[in-house]
Tab-separated table of C-alpha atoms and ligand atoms in Angstrom:
chain	number	residue	atom	x	y	z
A	1	MET	CA	-14.904	-12.321	15.579
A	2	ILE	CA	-17.049	-10.794	12.838
A	3	ILE	CA	-20.804	-10.336	13.218
A	4	HIS	CA	-22.588	-10.189	9.883
A	5	MET	CA	-25.884	-8.328	10.119
A	6	LYS	CA	-29.106	-9.056	8.254
A	7	SER	CA	-30.119	-6.404	5.725
A	8	SER	CA	-33.214	-5.844	7.887
A	9	HIS	CA	-31.250	-4.934	11.056
A	10	ASN	CA	-31.826	-1.606	12.752
A	11	LYS	CA	-29.789	0.816	14.841
A	12	ASN	CA	-31.163	-0.581	18.067
A	13	ASP	CA	-29.841	-4.061	17.141
A	14	LEU	CA	-26.395	-2.592	16.533
A	15	ASP	CA	-26.449	-0.614	19.789
A	16	LYS	CA	-27.284	-3.714	21.818
A	17	ILE	CA	-24.468	-5.682	20.197
A	18	LYS	CA	-21.992	-2.847	20.669
A	19	ASN	CA	-22.884	-2.475	24.351
A	20	ARG	CA	-22.495	-6.197	24.990
A	21	ILE	CA	-19.116	-6.246	23.205
A	22	GLU	CA	-17.907	-3.342	25.334
A	23	GLU	CA	-19.257	-4.981	28.476
A	24	LEU	CA	-17.040	-7.946	27.631
A	25	GLY	CA	-13.990	-5.659	27.443
A	26	CYS	CA	-13.670	-5.544	23.631
A	27	ASN	CA	-14.235	-2.879	20.997
A	28	ALA	CA	-16.778	-2.898	18.174
A	29	HIS	CA	-15.799	-1.629	14.723
A	30	ILE	CA	-19.057	-1.159	12.825
A	31	ILE	CA	-19.066	-0.715	9.084
A	32	LEU	CA	-22.370	0.221	7.530
A	33	GLY	CA	-22.060	-1.017	3.955
A	34	SER	CA	-24.570	-0.181	1.265
A	35	GLU	CA	-25.523	-3.879	1.132
A	36	ILE	CA	-23.779	-5.598	4.013
A	37	THR	CA	-23.160	-4.351	7.542
A	38	THR	CA	-20.606	-6.029	9.769
A	39	VAL	CA	-19.391	-5.585	13.307
A	40	SER	CA	-15.749	-6.563	13.844
A	41	VAL	CA	-14.949	-7.364	17.446
A	42	LEU	CA	-11.483	-6.131	18.317
A	43	GLY	CA	-9.519	-7.077	21.413
A	44	GLU	CA	-9.289	-10.293	23.433
A	45	THR	CA	-12.128	-12.168	21.750
A	46	THR	CA	-11.294	-15.736	22.784
A	47	LYS	CA	-13.762	-15.652	25.691
A	48	LEU	CA	-16.644	-14.387	23.536
A	49	SER	CA	-19.254	-16.879	22.414
A	50	VAL	CA	-20.300	-17.098	18.781
A	51	LYS	CA	-23.550	-18.727	19.908
A	52	GLU	CA	-24.476	-15.828	22.179
A	53	PHE	CA	-24.149	-13.258	19.418
A	54	GLU	CA	-26.054	-15.430	16.965
A	55	THR	CA	-29.105	-15.076	19.221
A	56	TYR	CA	-29.198	-11.267	18.930
A	57	ASP	CA	-31.842	-9.596	16.786
A	58	GLY	CA	-30.614	-8.507	13.373
A	59	VAL	CA	-27.711	-10.971	13.252
A	60	GLU	CA	-27.343	-13.129	10.148
A	61	PHE	CA	-24.296	-15.168	11.235
A	62	VAL	CA	-21.072	-14.866	13.219
A	63	THR	CA	-17.595	-15.981	12.184
A	64	ARG	CA	-14.500	-16.346	14.301
A	65	VAL	CA	-11.281	-14.985	12.864
A	66	SER	CA	-8.517	-16.795	14.638
A	67	LYS	CA	-5.791	-14.645	13.126
A	68	PRO	CA	-4.647	-11.582	15.076
A	69	PHE	CA	-5.326	-9.319	12.091
A	70	LYS	CA	-9.042	-8.893	11.691
A	71	LEU	CA	-9.842	-5.850	9.585
A	72	CYS	CA	-7.142	-6.852	7.072
A	73	SER	CA	-8.408	-10.393	6.745
A	74	ILE	CA	-10.659	-11.571	3.944
A	75	GLU	CA	-13.243	-12.495	6.591
A	76	GLY	CA	-13.001	-8.974	7.954
A	77	LYS	CA	-13.827	-7.302	4.649
A	78	GLN	CA	-16.650	-5.012	5.438
A	79	ASP	CA	-18.700	-4.941	2.251
A	80	GLY	CA	-18.695	-8.602	1.255
A	81	GLN	CA	-16.212	-8.003	-1.591
A	82	LYS	CA	-13.103	-10.181	-1.684
A	83	GLN	CA	-10.725	-7.349	-2.492
A	84	THR	CA	-10.397	-3.698	-1.643
A	85	VAL	CA	-10.272	-1.419	-4.670
A	86	ILE	CA	-8.949	2.057	-3.913
A	87	ASP	CA	-9.994	4.702	-6.373
A	88	VAL	CA	-7.503	7.556	-6.622
A	89	LYS	CA	-9.039	10.191	-8.893
A	90	GLY	CA	-10.279	7.509	-11.289
A	91	VAL	CA	-7.222	5.223	-11.145
A	92	LYS	CA	-8.065	1.965	-9.425
A	93	ILE	CA	-5.651	0.154	-7.134
A	94	GLY	CA	-6.518	-3.444	-6.226
A	95	GLY	CA	-8.924	-6.029	-7.569
A	96	GLY	CA	-6.757	-6.795	-10.606
A	97	HIS	CA	-6.454	-3.195	-11.819
A	98	PHE	CA	-2.700	-3.183	-12.431
A	99	VAL	CA	-1.135	0.175	-11.548
A	100	SER	CA	2.346	1.459	-12.423
A	101	MET	CA	4.111	4.032	-10.264
A	102	ALA	CA	7.456	5.353	-11.491
A	103	GLY	CA	9.942	8.136	-10.919
A	104	PRO	CA	13.194	9.004	-9.198
A	105	CYS	CA	14.184	7.775	-5.762
A	106	ALA	CA	14.534	11.403	-4.638
A	107	ILE	CA	13.126	14.598	-6.059
A	108	GLU	CA	16.285	16.500	-7.032
A	109	SER	CA	15.247	19.536	-9.089
A	110	TRP	CA	12.239	20.908	-10.940
A	111	GLU	CA	13.708	20.278	-14.417
A	112	ARG	CA	14.628	16.691	-13.665
A	113	THR	CA	11.306	15.946	-12.026
A	114	LEU	CA	9.378	17.261	-14.999
A	115	GLU	CA	11.533	15.445	-17.535
A	116	ILE	CA	11.214	12.108	-15.751
A	117	ALA	CA	7.495	12.659	-15.181
A	118	LYS	CA	6.911	13.315	-18.895
A	119	SER	CA	8.801	10.192	-19.876
A	120	VAL	CA	7.065	7.828	-17.450
A	121	LYS	CA	3.685	9.274	-18.392
A	122	ALA	CA	4.422	8.703	-22.082
A	123	SER	CA	5.318	5.089	-21.265
A	124	GLY	CA	1.978	4.524	-19.528
A	125	ALA	CA	2.591	5.026	-15.789
A	126	GLN	CA	-0.317	6.377	-13.729
A	127	PHE	CA	1.713	7.654	-10.756
A	128	LEU	CA	4.853	9.729	-10.339
A	129	ARG	CA	6.901	8.513	-7.378
A	130	GLY	CA	9.648	10.544	-5.700
A	131	GLY	CA	10.930	11.191	-2.216
A	132	ALA	CA	11.110	14.663	-0.707
A	133	PHE	CA	12.054	13.264	2.716
A	134	LYS	CA	14.644	10.539	2.319
A	135	PRO	CA	15.315	7.927	5.019
A	136	ARG	CA	19.092	7.699	4.471
A	137	SER	CA	21.351	5.371	6.433
A	138	SER	CA	23.906	8.179	6.759
A	139	PRO	CA	23.104	11.638	8.117
A	140	TYR	CA	25.687	12.987	5.631
A	141	SER	CA	23.796	11.697	2.577
A	142	PHE	CA	21.256	13.811	0.669
A	143	GLN	CA	18.160	14.075	2.854
A	144	GLY	CA	15.705	15.342	0.228
A	145	LEU	CA	14.372	18.755	-0.762
A	146	GLY	CA	11.531	18.733	1.763
A	147	GLU	CA	8.493	20.878	1.022
A	148	GLU	CA	10.023	22.288	-2.158
A	149	GLY	CA	10.372	18.722	-3.471
A	150	LEU	CA	6.690	18.089	-2.800
A	151	GLN	CA	5.816	21.277	-4.655
A	152	PHE	CA	7.827	20.075	-7.668
A	153	MET	CA	5.964	16.760	-7.530
A	154	GLN	CA	2.584	18.393	-7.348
A	155	LYS	CA	3.419	20.681	-10.251
A	156	ALA	CA	4.857	17.858	-12.364
A	157	GLY	CA	1.762	15.786	-11.609
A	158	ALA	CA	-0.507	18.618	-12.708
A	159	GLU	CA	1.470	19.262	-15.904
A	160	THR	CA	1.572	15.624	-16.985
A	161	GLY	CA	-1.702	14.268	-15.592
A	162	LEU	CA	0.099	11.854	-13.281
A	163	LEU	CA	-1.021	11.108	-9.750
A	164	THR	CA	1.684	11.425	-7.108
A	165	ILE	CA	3.105	9.356	-4.266
A	166	SER	CA	5.746	10.399	-1.757
A	167	GLU	CA	7.105	9.227	1.580
A	168	ALA	CA	6.295	10.769	4.952
A	169	MET	CA	8.685	9.902	7.780
A	170	ASP	CA	7.049	11.807	10.630
A	171	SER	CA	4.026	13.914	11.596
A	172	GLU	CA	5.324	17.082	9.997
A	173	GLY	CA	6.151	15.252	6.761
A	174	LEU	CA	2.678	13.725	6.853
A	175	ARG	CA	1.074	17.130	7.212
A	176	LEU	CA	2.979	18.362	4.152
A	177	CYS	CA	2.373	15.228	2.086
A	178	MET	CA	-1.357	15.554	2.835
A	179	GLU	CA	-1.218	18.948	1.168
A	180	TYR	CA	0.731	18.027	-1.966
A	181	VAL	CA	0.424	14.340	-2.953
A	182	ASP	CA	-2.275	11.762	-3.691
A	183	VAL	CA	-0.873	8.727	-1.876
A	184	ILE	CA	1.354	8.678	1.209
A	185	GLN	CA	4.195	6.178	1.256
A	186	ILE	CA	5.367	4.761	4.575
A	187	GLY	CA	8.870	3.418	4.237
A	188	ALA	CA	10.272	0.092	5.371
A	189	ARG	CA	12.045	1.759	8.285
A	190	ASN	CA	8.804	3.166	9.682
A	191	MET	CA	6.600	0.099	9.264
A	192	GLN	CA	6.549	-0.485	13.003
A	193	ASN	CA	6.473	3.128	14.154
A	194	PHE	CA	3.234	2.440	15.992
A	195	SER	CA	2.456	5.965	17.141
A	196	PHE	CA	2.892	7.151	13.549
A	197	LEU	CA	0.663	4.306	12.292
A	198	LYS	CA	-2.039	5.520	14.678
A	199	GLU	CA	-1.792	8.989	13.122
A	200	LEU	CA	-2.128	7.446	9.658
A	201	GLY	CA	-5.363	5.837	10.779
A	202	LYS	CA	-6.820	9.308	11.178
A	203	VAL	CA	-6.034	10.703	7.729
A	204	ASP	CA	-8.210	10.589	4.662
A	205	LYS	CA	-5.688	9.532	2.024
A	206	PRO	CA	-4.453	6.166	0.756
A	207	ILE	CA	-1.374	4.835	2.532
A	208	LEU	CA	1.168	2.634	0.773
A	209	LEU	CA	2.693	0.647	3.621
A	210	LYS	CA	6.052	-0.859	2.770
A	211	ARG	CA	7.144	-4.074	4.413
A	212	GLY	CA	9.879	-3.616	7.009
A	213	MET	CA	13.143	-5.117	5.869
A	214	SER	CA	12.979	-7.905	8.432
A	215	ALA	CA	9.243	-7.977	9.100
A	216	THR	CA	7.244	-11.172	9.012
A	217	ILE	CA	4.004	-11.183	7.028
A	218	GLU	CA	2.021	-11.172	10.259
A	219	GLU	CA	3.942	-8.186	11.669
A	220	TRP	CA	3.348	-6.331	8.417
A	221	LEU	CA	-0.389	-7.077	8.466
A	222	MET	CA	-0.599	-6.036	12.119
A	223	SER	CA	0.910	-2.684	11.111
A	224	ALA	CA	-1.777	-2.358	8.428
A	225	GLU	CA	-4.278	-3.268	11.150
A	226	TYR	CA	-3.160	-0.211	13.158
A	227	ILE	CA	-4.102	2.050	10.243
A	228	LEU	CA	-7.380	0.275	9.477
A	229	SER	CA	-8.486	0.157	13.108
A	230	GLY	CA	-7.765	3.885	13.377
A	231	GLY	CA	-10.397	4.483	10.706
A	232	ASN	CA	-8.461	4.705	7.437
A	233	SER	CA	-9.539	1.841	5.184
A	234	LYS	CA	-7.306	2.808	2.257
A	235	VAL	CA	-4.184	0.751	2.848
A	236	ILE	CA	-1.973	-0.654	0.080
A	237	LEU	CA	0.710	-3.189	0.969
A	238	CYS	CA	4.101	-2.891	-0.742
A	239	GLU	CA	6.704	-5.653	-0.772
A	240	ARG	CA	10.165	-4.103	-1.207
A	241	GLY	CA	12.517	-6.958	-0.427
A	242	ILE	CA	13.726	-8.385	2.832
A	243	ARG	CA	17.266	-8.641	4.165
A	244	SER	CA	19.165	-11.840	3.750
A	245	PHE	CA	22.736	-13.050	4.036
A	246	ASP	CA	23.828	-12.699	0.416
A	247	LYS	CA	24.585	-9.102	-0.514
A	248	GLN	CA	26.903	-9.946	-3.368
A	249	TYR	CA	24.452	-10.005	-6.234
A	250	SER	CA	21.242	-8.571	-4.812
A	251	ARG	CA	20.578	-5.748	-2.325
A	252	ASN	CA	17.555	-7.536	-0.823
A	253	VAL	CA	15.512	-10.636	-1.512
A	254	LEU	CA	12.318	-9.660	-3.279
A	255	ASP	CA	9.758	-11.915	-1.652
A	256	LEU	CA	7.251	-12.612	-4.406
A	257	ASN	CA	5.871	-15.506	-2.347
A	258	VAL	CA	3.958	-12.873	-0.466
A	259	VAL	CA	1.689	-12.121	-3.407
A	260	PRO	CA	-0.265	-15.406	-3.435
A	261	ILE	CA	0.056	-15.628	0.364
A	262	LEU	CA	-1.425	-12.176	0.899
A	263	LYS	CA	-4.149	-12.834	-1.650
A	264	GLU	CA	-5.345	-15.639	0.631
A	265	LEU	CA	-4.987	-13.659	3.842
A	266	THR	CA	-6.083	-10.147	3.044
A	267	HIS	CA	-8.320	-8.063	0.812
A	268	LEU	CA	-5.767	-5.228	0.641
A	269	PRO	CA	-4.038	-4.405	-2.672
A	270	VAL	CA	-0.451	-5.625	-3.050
A	271	ILE	CA	2.150	-3.595	-4.929
A	272	ILE	CA	5.708	-4.743	-5.643
A	273	ASP	CA	8.846	-2.585	-5.538
A	274	PRO	CA	11.415	-4.438	-7.645
A	275	SER	CA	13.875	-1.502	-7.405
A	276	HIS	CA	14.594	-1.709	-3.672
A	277	GLY	CA	13.836	-5.421	-3.810
A	278	THR	CA	16.845	-6.077	-6.025
A	279	GLY	CA	19.067	-2.968	-5.958
A	280	HIS	CA	20.347	-3.548	-9.494
A	281	ARG	CA	18.971	-2.106	-12.707
A	282	HIS	CA	19.236	-5.318	-14.737
A	283	LEU	CA	17.085	-7.195	-12.189
A	284	VAL	CA	14.260	-4.665	-12.043
A	285	ALA	CA	12.345	-5.408	-15.269
A	286	PRO	CA	12.402	-9.213	-14.865
A	287	MET	CA	11.032	-8.938	-11.337
A	288	ALA	CA	8.478	-6.283	-12.326
A	289	LYS	CA	7.136	-8.647	-14.988
A	290	ALA	CA	7.131	-11.535	-12.519
A	291	SER	CA	5.090	-9.347	-10.140
A	292	LEU	CA	2.322	-8.986	-12.679
A	293	ALA	CA	2.452	-12.664	-13.588
A	294	CYS	CA	2.081	-13.800	-9.974
A	295	GLY	CA	-0.955	-11.627	-9.287
A	296	ALA	CA	0.305	-8.353	-7.811
A	297	ASP	CA	-1.887	-5.266	-8.180
A	298	GLY	CA	0.931	-3.050	-9.435
A	299	ILE	CA	4.550	-1.972	-9.300
A	300	ILE	CA	6.508	0.994	-7.981
A	301	VAL	CA	9.728	1.471	-9.911
A	302	GLU	CA	12.628	3.929	-9.758
A	303	VAL	CA	13.372	5.715	-13.033
A	304	HIS	CA	16.081	8.345	-13.575
A	305	ASN	CA	17.247	10.100	-16.729
A	306	GLU	CA	20.895	10.292	-15.544
A	307	PRO	CA	21.274	7.520	-12.969
A	308	GLN	CA	25.040	7.991	-12.759
A	309	LYS	CA	24.338	11.442	-11.284
A	310	ALA	CA	21.371	10.412	-9.098
A	311	MET	CA	21.516	11.658	-5.516
A	312	SER	CA	20.252	8.314	-4.245
A	313	ASP	CA	19.746	4.778	-5.558
A	314	GLY	CA	21.222	5.430	-9.044
A	315	PRO	CA	22.353	1.793	-9.549
A	316	GLN	CA	18.789	0.505	-9.316
A	317	ALA	CA	17.135	3.208	-11.444
A	318	LEU	CA	15.809	2.266	-14.857
A	319	LEU	CA	16.546	4.618	-17.723
A	320	PRO	CA	13.393	6.105	-19.280
A	321	GLU	CA	13.838	3.873	-22.332
A	322	ASP	CA	14.151	0.766	-20.103
A	323	PHE	CA	10.901	1.744	-18.423
A	324	GLU	CA	9.196	2.248	-21.770
A	325	LYS	CA	10.233	-1.263	-22.826
A	326	LEU	CA	9.052	-2.660	-19.475
A	327	MET	CA	5.621	-1.077	-19.888
A	328	LYS	CA	5.309	-2.549	-23.389
A	329	ASP	CA	6.144	-5.973	-21.976
A	330	ILE	CA	3.632	-5.449	-19.181
A	331	ARG	CA	0.897	-4.797	-21.710
A	332	LYS	CA	1.866	-7.987	-23.545
A	333	ILE	CA	1.709	-10.003	-20.316
A	334	GLN	CA	-1.676	-8.468	-19.468
A	335	LYS	CA	-2.906	-9.537	-22.868
A	336	ALA	CA	-1.552	-13.052	-22.383
A	337	LEU	CA	-3.285	-13.229	-19.013
A	338	GLY	CA	-6.489	-11.981	-20.585
A	339	ASN	CA	-6.898	-9.088	-18.177
A	340	GLU	CA	-5.900	-6.135	-20.295
A	341	GLU	CA	-9.331	-4.630	-20.773
A	342	GLU	CA	-11.654	-3.491	-18.017
A	343	GLU	CA	-9.301	-4.725	-15.313
A	344	SER	CA	-6.375	-2.647	-16.472
A	345	ASN	CA	-5.537	0.963	-15.830
A	346	VAL	CA	-3.364	0.953	-18.942
A	347	ALA	CA	-4.983	2.708	-21.877
B	1	LIG	C1	12.083	4.559	-1.408
B	1	LIG	O1	11.023	4.172	-1.911
B	1	LIG	O2	12.828	5.379	-1.969
B	1	LIG	C2	12.527	3.967	-0.117
B	1	LIG	C3	13.372	4.590	0.663
B	1	LIG	O3	11.966	2.772	0.105
B	1	LIG	P1	12.115	1.740	1.336
B	1	LIG	O4	11.406	2.364	2.494
B	1	LIG	O5	11.454	0.519	0.801
B	1	LIG	O6	13.591	1.526	1.588
B	2	LIG	MN1	15.115	4.614	-3.336
């Protein structure tokens, strides 16, 4: 249930509503917007009466959100806007501002990081991606450079003017990522690590939450709800492919259906990862372009200058020149869609 307040409401009105909500065994999540203030009622709300709350002073109207995700839902958007736009040092994510994140699967060395960063920047990316903590299926595979990898990312970001995104797998990784990168990635394997999601609700940095490889849309949104209800409103959803039965030609099934579905369900930005979604280099650009065409807010793509030597995910990495061509095509599609100007992050 969402209680929309009149612009003339006062603190006393909010206190009364909050007390009544708590008396009924629920929690109140109050967002004081510059224009619109809302109170989201969290918990078992089925027994609460819309009519009762409509009689309170300062209340404009009350809506019932029947879905289990409330803060993520369009109805639950706190400031009356349909979409969340996250501003990361001037680069906008969400609301039609298409963002491109690119870089290696894993940070491998300083030289390689810098070289890849320079190339993706020249092609028009806004973010350098790269893992310093790698969630590998085998404990014998390369696990990432750890803090040193994050330092390389930070330095490469500073030298090229790129923003940075990297994955945290646990509290210690989160602490380090908070220090070195601009956006924290939560991998598919951690999407339902609920105690970790609660920690992410307490940090002041955007979180890119990847969809678990067998998560339903509702499970994914409930995970986002953990972060939002903890107090962090900067959540970006990332579709990265779901598991299916046919491994022969594609690593995962990139579920682009989710883009229009999520646009109806949630105000959160939606980014597509066509690299993990397909697992094969030749499939990445077509699906990246499809992502833009179907309304996604951006892409996160693996790029490597020597994929045959990559320490992880070489077969799905684009070469720098492939990425350059992809970005040119993206600009053409933006033009065709008529959203290349103020809505684009691309210069
Ligand atoms: C990655 O981005 O390198 C990664 C491991 O992603 P995912 O969690 O989607 O598998
Ligand atoms: Mn990878």
